[in-house]
XYZ file of C-alpha atoms in Angstrom:
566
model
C 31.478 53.215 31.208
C 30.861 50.386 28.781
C 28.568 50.795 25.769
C 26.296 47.948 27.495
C 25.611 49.795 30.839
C 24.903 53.166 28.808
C 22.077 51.322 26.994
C 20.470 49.881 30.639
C 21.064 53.053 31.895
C 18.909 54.995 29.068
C 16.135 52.062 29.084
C 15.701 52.400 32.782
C 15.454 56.135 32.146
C 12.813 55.639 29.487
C 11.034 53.352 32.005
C 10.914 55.841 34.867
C 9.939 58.808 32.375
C 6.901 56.834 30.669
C 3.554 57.892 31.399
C 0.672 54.838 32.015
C -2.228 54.344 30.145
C -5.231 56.694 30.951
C -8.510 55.056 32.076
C -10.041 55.796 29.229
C -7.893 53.624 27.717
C -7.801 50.585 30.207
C -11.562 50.709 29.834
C -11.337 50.428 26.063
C -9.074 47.454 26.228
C -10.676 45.577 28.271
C -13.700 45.266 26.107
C -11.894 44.415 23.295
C -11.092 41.944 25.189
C -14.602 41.052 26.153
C -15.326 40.865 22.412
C -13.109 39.128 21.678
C -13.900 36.677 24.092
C -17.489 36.258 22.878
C -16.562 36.099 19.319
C -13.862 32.914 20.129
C -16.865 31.117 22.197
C -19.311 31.155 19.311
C -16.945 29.754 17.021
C -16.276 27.045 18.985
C -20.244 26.364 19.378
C -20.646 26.770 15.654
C -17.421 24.445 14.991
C -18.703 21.853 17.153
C -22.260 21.680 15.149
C -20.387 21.558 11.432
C -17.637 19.398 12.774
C -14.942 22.191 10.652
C -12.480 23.798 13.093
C -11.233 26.102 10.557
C -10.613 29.385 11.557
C -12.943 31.940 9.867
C -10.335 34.812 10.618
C -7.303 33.594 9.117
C -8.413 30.140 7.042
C -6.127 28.047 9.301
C -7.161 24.856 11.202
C -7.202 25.064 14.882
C -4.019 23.205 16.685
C -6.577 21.377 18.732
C -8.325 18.395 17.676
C -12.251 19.208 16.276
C -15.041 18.497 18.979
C -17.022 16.233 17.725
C -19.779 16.546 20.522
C -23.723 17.359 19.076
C -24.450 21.272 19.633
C -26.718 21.564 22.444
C -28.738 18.582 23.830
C -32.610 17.833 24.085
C -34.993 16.893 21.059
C -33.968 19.725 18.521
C -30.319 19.093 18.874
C -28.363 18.697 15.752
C -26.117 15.259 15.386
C -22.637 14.611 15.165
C -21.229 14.749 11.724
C -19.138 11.877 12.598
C -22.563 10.194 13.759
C -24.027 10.998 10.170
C -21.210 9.722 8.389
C -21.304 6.254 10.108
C -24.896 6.206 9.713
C -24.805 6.969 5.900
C -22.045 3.840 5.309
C -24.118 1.657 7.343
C -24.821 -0.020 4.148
C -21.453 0.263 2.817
C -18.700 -2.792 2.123
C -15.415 -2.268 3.721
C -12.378 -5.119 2.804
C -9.004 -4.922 2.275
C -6.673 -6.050 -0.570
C -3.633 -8.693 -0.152
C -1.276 -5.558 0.558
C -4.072 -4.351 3.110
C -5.259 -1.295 0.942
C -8.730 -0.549 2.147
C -11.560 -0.279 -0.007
C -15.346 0.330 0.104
C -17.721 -1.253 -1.987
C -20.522 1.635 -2.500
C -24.076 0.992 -3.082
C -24.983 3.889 -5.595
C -27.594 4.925 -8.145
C -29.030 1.912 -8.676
C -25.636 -0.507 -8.619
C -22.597 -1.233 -6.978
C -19.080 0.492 -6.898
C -15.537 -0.154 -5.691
C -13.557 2.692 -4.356
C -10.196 2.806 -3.001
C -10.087 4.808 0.525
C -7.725 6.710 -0.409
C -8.614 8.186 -3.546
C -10.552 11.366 -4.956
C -13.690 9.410 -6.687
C -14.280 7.783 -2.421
C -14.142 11.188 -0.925
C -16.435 12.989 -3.560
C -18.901 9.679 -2.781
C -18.226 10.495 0.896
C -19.220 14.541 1.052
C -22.348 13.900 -1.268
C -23.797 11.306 0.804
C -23.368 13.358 3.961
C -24.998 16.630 1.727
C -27.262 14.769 1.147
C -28.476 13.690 4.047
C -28.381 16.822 6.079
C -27.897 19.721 3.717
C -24.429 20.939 5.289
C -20.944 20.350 3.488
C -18.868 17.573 5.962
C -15.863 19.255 7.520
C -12.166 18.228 6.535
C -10.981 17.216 10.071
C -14.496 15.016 10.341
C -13.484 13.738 6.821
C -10.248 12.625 7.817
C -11.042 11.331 11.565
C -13.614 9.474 9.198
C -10.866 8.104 6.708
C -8.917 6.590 9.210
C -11.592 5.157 11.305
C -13.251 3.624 7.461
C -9.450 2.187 6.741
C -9.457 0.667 9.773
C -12.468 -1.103 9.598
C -11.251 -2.075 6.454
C -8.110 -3.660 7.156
C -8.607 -4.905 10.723
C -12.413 -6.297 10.559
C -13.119 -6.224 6.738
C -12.189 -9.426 4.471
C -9.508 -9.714 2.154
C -10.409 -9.431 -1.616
C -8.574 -9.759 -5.181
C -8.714 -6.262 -6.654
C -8.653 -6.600 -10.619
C -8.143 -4.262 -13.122
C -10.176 -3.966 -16.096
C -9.925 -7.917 -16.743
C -10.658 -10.645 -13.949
C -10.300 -14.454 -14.270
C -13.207 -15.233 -12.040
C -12.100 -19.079 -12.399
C -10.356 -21.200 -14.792
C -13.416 -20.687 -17.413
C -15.540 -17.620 -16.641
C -13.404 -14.369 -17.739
C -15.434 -10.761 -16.610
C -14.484 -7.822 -18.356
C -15.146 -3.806 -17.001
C -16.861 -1.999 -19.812
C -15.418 1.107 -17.572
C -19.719 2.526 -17.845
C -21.121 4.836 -15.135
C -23.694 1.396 -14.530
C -20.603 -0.318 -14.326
C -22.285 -3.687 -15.836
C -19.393 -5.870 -17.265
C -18.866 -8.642 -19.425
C -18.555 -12.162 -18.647
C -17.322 -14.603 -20.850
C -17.896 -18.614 -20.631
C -17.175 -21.535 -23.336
C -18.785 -20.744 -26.046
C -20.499 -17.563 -25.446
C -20.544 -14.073 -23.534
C -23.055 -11.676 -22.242
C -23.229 -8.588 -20.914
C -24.557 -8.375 -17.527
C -25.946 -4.992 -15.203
C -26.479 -6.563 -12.147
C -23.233 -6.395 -9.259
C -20.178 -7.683 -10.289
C -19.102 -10.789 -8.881
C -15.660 -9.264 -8.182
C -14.282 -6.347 -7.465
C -12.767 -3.987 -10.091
C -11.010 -0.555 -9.519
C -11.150 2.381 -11.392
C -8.230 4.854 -11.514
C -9.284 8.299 -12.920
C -8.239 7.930 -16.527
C -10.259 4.912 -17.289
C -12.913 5.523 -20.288
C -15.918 3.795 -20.871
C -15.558 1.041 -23.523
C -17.744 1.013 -26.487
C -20.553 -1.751 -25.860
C -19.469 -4.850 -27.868
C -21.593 -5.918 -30.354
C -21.919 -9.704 -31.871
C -21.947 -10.622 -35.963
C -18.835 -8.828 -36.169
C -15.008 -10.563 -37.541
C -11.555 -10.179 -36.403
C -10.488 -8.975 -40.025
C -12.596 -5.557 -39.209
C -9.355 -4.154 -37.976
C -6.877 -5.158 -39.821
C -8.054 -2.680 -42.467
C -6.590 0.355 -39.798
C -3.099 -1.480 -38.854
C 0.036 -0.815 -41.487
C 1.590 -3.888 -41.719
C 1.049 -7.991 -43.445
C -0.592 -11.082 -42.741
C 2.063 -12.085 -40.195
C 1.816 -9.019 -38.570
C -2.338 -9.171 -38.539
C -2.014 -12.887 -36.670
C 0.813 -11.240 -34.087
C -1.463 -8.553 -33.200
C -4.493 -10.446 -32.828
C -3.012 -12.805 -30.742
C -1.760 -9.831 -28.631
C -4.897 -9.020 -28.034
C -6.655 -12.028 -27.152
C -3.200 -12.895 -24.883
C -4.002 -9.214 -22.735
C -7.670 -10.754 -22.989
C -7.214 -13.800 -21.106
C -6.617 -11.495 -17.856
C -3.502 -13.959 -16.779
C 0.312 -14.161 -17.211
C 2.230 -14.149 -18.930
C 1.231 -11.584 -21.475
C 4.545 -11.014 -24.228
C 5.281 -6.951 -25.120
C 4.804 -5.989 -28.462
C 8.139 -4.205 -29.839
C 6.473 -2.011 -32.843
C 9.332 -0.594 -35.273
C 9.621 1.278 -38.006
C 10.599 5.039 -39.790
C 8.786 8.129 -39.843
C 5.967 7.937 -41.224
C 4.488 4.321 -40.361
C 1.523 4.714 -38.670
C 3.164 3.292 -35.104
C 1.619 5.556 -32.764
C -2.077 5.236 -34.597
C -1.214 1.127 -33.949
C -0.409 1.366 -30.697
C -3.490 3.489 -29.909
C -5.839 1.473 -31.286
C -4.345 -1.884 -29.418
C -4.920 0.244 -26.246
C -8.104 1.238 -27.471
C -9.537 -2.465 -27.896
C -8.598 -3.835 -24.478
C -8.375 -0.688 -22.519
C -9.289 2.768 -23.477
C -7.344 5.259 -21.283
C -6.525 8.729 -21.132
C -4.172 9.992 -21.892
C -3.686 6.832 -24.309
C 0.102 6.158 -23.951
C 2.718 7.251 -22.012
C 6.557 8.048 -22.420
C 9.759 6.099 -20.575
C 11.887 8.419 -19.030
C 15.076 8.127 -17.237
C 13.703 7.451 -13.602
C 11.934 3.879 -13.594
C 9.865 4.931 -10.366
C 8.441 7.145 -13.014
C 7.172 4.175 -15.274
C 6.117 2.197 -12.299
C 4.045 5.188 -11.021
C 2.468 5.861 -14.683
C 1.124 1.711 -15.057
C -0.089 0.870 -11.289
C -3.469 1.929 -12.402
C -3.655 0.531 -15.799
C -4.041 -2.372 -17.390
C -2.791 -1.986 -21.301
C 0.089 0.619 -21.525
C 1.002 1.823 -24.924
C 4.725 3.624 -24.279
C 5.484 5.582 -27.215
C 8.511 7.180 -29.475
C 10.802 4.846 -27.515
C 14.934 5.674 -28.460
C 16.639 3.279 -26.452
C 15.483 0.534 -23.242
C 18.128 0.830 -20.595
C 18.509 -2.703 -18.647
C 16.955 -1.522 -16.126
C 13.796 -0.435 -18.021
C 14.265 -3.536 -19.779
C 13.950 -5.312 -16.125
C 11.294 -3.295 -15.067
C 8.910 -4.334 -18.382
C 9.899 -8.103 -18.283
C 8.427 -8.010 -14.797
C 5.564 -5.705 -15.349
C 4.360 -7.992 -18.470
C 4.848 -11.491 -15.996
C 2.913 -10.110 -13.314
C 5.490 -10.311 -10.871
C 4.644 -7.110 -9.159
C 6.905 -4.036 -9.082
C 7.138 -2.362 -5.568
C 8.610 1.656 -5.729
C 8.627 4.312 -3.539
C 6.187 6.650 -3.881
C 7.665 10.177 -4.454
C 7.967 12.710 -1.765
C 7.356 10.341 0.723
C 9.611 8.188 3.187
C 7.236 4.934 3.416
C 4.671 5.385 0.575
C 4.785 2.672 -2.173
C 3.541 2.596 -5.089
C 2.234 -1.211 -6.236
C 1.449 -2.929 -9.164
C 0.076 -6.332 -8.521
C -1.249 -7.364 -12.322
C -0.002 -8.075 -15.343
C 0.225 -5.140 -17.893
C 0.010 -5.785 -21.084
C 2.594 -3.503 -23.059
C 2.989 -1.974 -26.769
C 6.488 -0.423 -27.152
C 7.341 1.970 -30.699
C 9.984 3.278 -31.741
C 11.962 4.192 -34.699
C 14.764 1.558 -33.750
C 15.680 0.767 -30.385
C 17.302 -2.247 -28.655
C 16.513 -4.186 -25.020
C 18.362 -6.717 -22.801
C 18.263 -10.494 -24.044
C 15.694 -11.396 -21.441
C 13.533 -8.642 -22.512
C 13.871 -9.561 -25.967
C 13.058 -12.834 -25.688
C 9.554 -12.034 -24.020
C 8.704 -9.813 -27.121
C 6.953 -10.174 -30.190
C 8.781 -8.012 -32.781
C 6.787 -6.058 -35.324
C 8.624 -3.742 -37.845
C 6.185 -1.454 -40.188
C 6.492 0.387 -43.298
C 6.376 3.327 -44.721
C 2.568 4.413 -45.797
C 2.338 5.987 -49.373
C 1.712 9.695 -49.234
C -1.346 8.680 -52.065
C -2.550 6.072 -49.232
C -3.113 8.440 -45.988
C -6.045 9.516 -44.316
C -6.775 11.912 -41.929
C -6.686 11.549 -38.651
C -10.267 12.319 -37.814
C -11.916 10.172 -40.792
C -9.530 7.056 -39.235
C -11.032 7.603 -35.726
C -14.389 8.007 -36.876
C -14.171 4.520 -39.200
C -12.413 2.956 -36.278
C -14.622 3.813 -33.244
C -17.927 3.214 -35.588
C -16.590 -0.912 -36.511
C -15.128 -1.375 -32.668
C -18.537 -2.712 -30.922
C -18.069 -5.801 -33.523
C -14.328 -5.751 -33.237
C -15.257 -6.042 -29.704
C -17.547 -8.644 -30.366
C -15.538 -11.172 -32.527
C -12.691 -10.422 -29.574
C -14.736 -11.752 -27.338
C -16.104 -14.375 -29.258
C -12.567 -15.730 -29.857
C -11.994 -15.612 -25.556
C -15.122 -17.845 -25.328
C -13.988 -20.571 -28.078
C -10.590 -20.577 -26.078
C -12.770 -20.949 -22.633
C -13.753 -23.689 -24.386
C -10.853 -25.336 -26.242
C -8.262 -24.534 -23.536
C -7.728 -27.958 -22.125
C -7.622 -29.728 -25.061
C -4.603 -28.139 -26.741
C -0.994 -29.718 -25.378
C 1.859 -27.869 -27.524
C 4.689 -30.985 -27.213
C 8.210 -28.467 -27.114
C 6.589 -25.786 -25.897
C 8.580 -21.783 -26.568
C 9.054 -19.552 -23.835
C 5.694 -18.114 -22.868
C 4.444 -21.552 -23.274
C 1.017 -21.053 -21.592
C 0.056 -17.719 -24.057
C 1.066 -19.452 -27.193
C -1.190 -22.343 -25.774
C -4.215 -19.705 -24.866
C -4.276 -18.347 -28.664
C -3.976 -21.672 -30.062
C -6.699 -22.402 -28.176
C -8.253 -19.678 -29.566
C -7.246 -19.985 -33.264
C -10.824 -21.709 -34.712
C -12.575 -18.538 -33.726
C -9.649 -16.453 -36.463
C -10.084 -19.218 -39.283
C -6.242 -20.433 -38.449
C -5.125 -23.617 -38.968
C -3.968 -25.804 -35.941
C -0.233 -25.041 -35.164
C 0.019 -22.124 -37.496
C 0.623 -19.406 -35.029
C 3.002 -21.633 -33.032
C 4.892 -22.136 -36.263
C 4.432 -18.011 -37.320
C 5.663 -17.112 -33.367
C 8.692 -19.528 -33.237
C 9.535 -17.474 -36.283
C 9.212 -14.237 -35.002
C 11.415 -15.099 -31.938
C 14.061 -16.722 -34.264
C 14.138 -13.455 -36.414
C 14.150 -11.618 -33.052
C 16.970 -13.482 -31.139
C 19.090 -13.079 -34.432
C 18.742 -9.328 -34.667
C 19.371 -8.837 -30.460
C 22.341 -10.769 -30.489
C 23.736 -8.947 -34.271
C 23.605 -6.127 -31.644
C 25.269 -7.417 -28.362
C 29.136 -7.011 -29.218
C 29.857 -9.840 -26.199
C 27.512 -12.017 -27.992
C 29.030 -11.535 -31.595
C 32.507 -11.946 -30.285
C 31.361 -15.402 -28.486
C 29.855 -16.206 -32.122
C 32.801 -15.486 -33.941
C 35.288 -17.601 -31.678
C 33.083 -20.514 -32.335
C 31.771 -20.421 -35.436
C 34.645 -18.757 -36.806
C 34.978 -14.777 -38.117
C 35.193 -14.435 -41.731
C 36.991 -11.257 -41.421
C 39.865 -12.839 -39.610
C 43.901 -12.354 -40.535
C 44.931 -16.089 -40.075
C 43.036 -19.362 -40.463
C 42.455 -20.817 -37.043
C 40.160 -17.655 -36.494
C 38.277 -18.080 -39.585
C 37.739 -21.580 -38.856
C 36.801 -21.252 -35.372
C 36.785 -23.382 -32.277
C 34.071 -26.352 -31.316
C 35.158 -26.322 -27.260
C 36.935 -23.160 -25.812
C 37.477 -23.228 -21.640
C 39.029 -20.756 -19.554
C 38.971 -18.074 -16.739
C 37.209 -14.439 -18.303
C 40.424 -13.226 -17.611
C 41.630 -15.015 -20.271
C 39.019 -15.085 -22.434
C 38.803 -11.319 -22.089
C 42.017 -10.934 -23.571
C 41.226 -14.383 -26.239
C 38.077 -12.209 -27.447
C 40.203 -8.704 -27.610
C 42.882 -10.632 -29.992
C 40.554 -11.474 -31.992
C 39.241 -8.457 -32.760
C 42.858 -6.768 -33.238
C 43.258 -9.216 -35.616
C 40.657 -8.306 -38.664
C 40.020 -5.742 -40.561
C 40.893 -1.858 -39.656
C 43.115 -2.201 -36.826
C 42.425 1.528 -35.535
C 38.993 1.102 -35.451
C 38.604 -2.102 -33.705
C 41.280 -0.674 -30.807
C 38.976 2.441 -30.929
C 36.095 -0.113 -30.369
C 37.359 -1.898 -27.581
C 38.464 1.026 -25.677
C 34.512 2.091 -25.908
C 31.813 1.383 -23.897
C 30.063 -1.649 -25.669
C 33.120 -3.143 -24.816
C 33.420 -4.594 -21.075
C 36.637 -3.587 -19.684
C 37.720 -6.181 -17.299
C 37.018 -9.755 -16.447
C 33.615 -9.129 -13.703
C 32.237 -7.087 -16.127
C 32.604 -9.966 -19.250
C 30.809 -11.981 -17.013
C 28.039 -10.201 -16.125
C 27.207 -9.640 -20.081
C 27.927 -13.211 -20.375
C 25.302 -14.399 -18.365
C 23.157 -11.924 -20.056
C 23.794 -12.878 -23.679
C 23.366 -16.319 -23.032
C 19.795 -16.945 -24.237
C 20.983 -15.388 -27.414
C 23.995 -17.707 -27.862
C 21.661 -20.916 -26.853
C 19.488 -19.611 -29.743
C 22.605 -19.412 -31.542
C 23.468 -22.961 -31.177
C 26.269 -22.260 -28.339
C 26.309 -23.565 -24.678
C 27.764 -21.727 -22.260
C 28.494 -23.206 -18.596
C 30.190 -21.513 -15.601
C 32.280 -23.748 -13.181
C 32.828 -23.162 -9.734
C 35.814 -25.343 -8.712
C 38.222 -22.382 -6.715
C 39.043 -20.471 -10.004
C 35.650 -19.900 -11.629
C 35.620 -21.339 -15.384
C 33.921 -20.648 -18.678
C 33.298 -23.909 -20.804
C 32.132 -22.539 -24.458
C 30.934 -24.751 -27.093
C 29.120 -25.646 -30.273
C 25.892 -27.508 -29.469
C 26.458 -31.126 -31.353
C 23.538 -31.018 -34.185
């Protein structure tokens, strides 16, 4: 006999041999099951009054969907929670955003309120409205069955609305500004003057959860307030208050400010205190990491983003700035989730500090380059007596900020720049500006075509591509024979060839190990498609440089390089 029919044979033994339940016991199960019964039926009754199907046994929802049915029926019957929900946002804006993100605009305490849908500060609006109104805390399933039925009221029936964030450009010359207060009154600025107004905003602006309330600004006050708690010269004063007024006029393109400088300098106080002026956040800056989701994630909700102790700007950082400072919109997915994205649809306006760190030619050439120095040990302060100065002068550093927006309102078509720089239409804006500072007309264009000079020289000094480009031009000093010294005015070839043009070169001067060391390394590219690719990179730098570079398509793709005729 198998070992398989032994064991049916001894379970059909136990079977036969196993007594039944006495009545005694029948009788006892069966009202447990009675109660049991009873209990389950006035759950459901008291689930269908509160709307919650949560089990009180074991804390878990119910796999069915909540009833949302009134309890009982006549004159005393209690009402829908869903019923008391609609009926308390009866009064309540829904409308949608160009991506179709719902929102609500919320009559409350006195003044109006913008709330995304999906968002803590709209649900915590949602549950103490219905509190309020009948005394009994609204149920999650209700809540969500709400949500979606709100979102799509929002999105299919409600109108479509610019969201802003912190700064709106209500049209070409009135400028509001969220103070960030519970009141949520705002500023608006016209030519020539500003006010601060508590009535409802004329647009809508959202709130993410680390906005602070700005300190009220206050007029009498001057620009030069400031300058007394920022480490660096007169050039540096003019950069940084035209940084600010730039973030200030709420449009694109707004340049980053690349803040340098050794231990010791003062850059993070800076960079707080920029932040502070235009928008006060918590926590006040943020750091890059690796993952650029990360930094995408970290600005969608703010408007000025100080990044801080910065080593190094990978291309793709670089990228992700240059487009986050144009306005552009970055689009990333949001994490743990298949379809979620996170958006930003504004333009940031970005502070970057380091000790030294480098970024791709385009990203260099949208920055305004500020290096600091050291600050005596004799000349230091502490860092409560700073804030305390700071925060207690900032209503009139407000004040003569915003005084400045309205004389641009007001000058704004009457400056024309004839060669206008990159970033034409912010040099233009604090030009426009410029009366309010006591600058001279066409100082700060003069003062930023300097800065991106200075700039462009140092980014391409650290681009070996670029250098080597230089060199075969203009000529490298450092060279064995004469031809190299002297350089070329026209060079044209495949990157093949000039791959191997640029390596001789380099052979060819100075300690031969190292520079076959160096072009074995990775600053170096190591084959023709990847020369070209940091070719059309560098070449902003080289135009600066006085070189023109053009690519010809003609079956064999050529490189004409040559010196730009004076």
């Amino acid at each position: 006999m198998t070992a398989n029919e032994t064991n049916k044979r001894q379970i059909a033994e136990i079977m036969r041999n196993a007594r039944p339940f006495a009545p005694q016991w029948n009788e006892g199960i069966e009202k447990s099951k009675s109660r049991a019964r009873a209990k389950g039926s006035k759950r459901d009754t008291t689930q269908m009054q509160t709307g919650d199907d949560t089990s009180a046994a074991d804390g878990e929802p119910s796999a069915e969907a909540p009833d949302l049915s009134s309890a009982g029926s006549g004159q005393g019957a209690r009402p829908r929670q869903f019923d008391v929900v609609l009926r308390v946002v009866a009064s309540w804006e829904f409308f949608h955003d160009r991506r179709r993100r719902p929102y609500a605009r919320v009559p409350w305490a006195g003044h109006w309120e913008t709330h995304a849908l999906v968002s803590t500060s709209f649900a915590y609006l949602l549950h103490h409205a219905v509190y309020s109104e009948t005394s009994q805390a609204l149920g999650a399933d209700v809540f969500n069955i709400s949500l979606r039925h709100l979102s799509a009221r929002a999105v299919l029936e409600g109108d479509e609305r610019t969201v802003y964030c912190r700064v709106a450009r209500q049209s070409p010359d009135v400028l509001l500004y969220d103070l960030g207060l519970p009141n949520w009154s705002y500023v608006r600025v016209v030519p020539g003057r500003w006010d601060i107004h508590h009535d409802r905003c004329p647009v809508e602006f959202e709130r993410s959860d680390g906005m602070r309330p700005q300190a009220i600004p206050e007029p009498g006050g001057l620009i030069n307030q400031v300058h007394q708690y920022w480490n660096t010269n007169d050039a540096g004063y003019m950069h940084l208050d035209g940084w600010l007024l730039g973030a200030l006029r709420g449009e694109a393109p707004i340049p980053i400010l690349k803040i340098s400088g050794s231990h010791g300098t003062a850059k993070s106080s800076l960079t707080r205190t920029l932040c502070s002026l235009i928008d006060p956040r918590e926590p006040e800056m943020i750091s890059l990491t690796r993952d650029v989701r990360d930094l995408v994630a970290s600005v969608a909700n703010r408007f000025a983003v100080g990044i801080n102790n910065t080593s190094r700007l990978s291309q793709e950082a670089s990228d992700t700035l240059c487009r986050l400072a144009s306005g552009e919109g970055v689009v990333s997915r949001q994490l743990h989730t298949n379809l979620g994205e996170v958006v930003t649809n504004h333009p940031n306006a970005l502070a970057v500090n380091g000790i030294a760190f480098d970024a791709a030619a385009d990203a260099n050439s949208r920055m305004i380059a500020i290096e600091l120095q050291r600050i005596p040990d004799e000349a230091r302060v502490t860092e409560t007596d700073f804030w305390k100065r700071f925060n207690a002068d900032k209503p009139e550093i407000l004040g003569a900020l915003f005084d400045a927006v309205a004389t641009g309102l007001r000058r704004q078509h009457e400056v024309h720049i004839p060669a206008p720089p990159r970033l034409a239409d912010y040099v233009t804006w604090v030009e426009a500006c410029a009366p309010a500072l006591g600058w001279e007309e066409g100082q700060y264009l003069a003062l930023y075509a300097e800065n991106r000079e200075q700039s462009a020289r140092a980014t391409l000094e650290a681009d070996a591509v670029a250098v080597a480009i230089k060199n075969l031009v203009f000529g490298d000093p450092d060279a064995d024979n004469d031809a190299w010294r002297r350089g070329c005015d026209r060079w044209t070839g495949s990157a093949t060839k000039l791959l191997e043009e640029l390596a001789q070169r380099i052979r060819g001067g100075g300690d031969a190990k190292l520079r076959e060391n160096f072009l074995k390394s990775r600053e170096w590219p190591a084959n023709a498609a990847a020369l070209g690719k940091r070719i059309m990179r560098c070449i902003p730098l080289l135009y600066e440089a006085g070189i023109d570079v053009d690519k010809i398509h003609s079956g064999v793709t050529t490189w004409v390089i040559s010196r730009r005729a004076e």
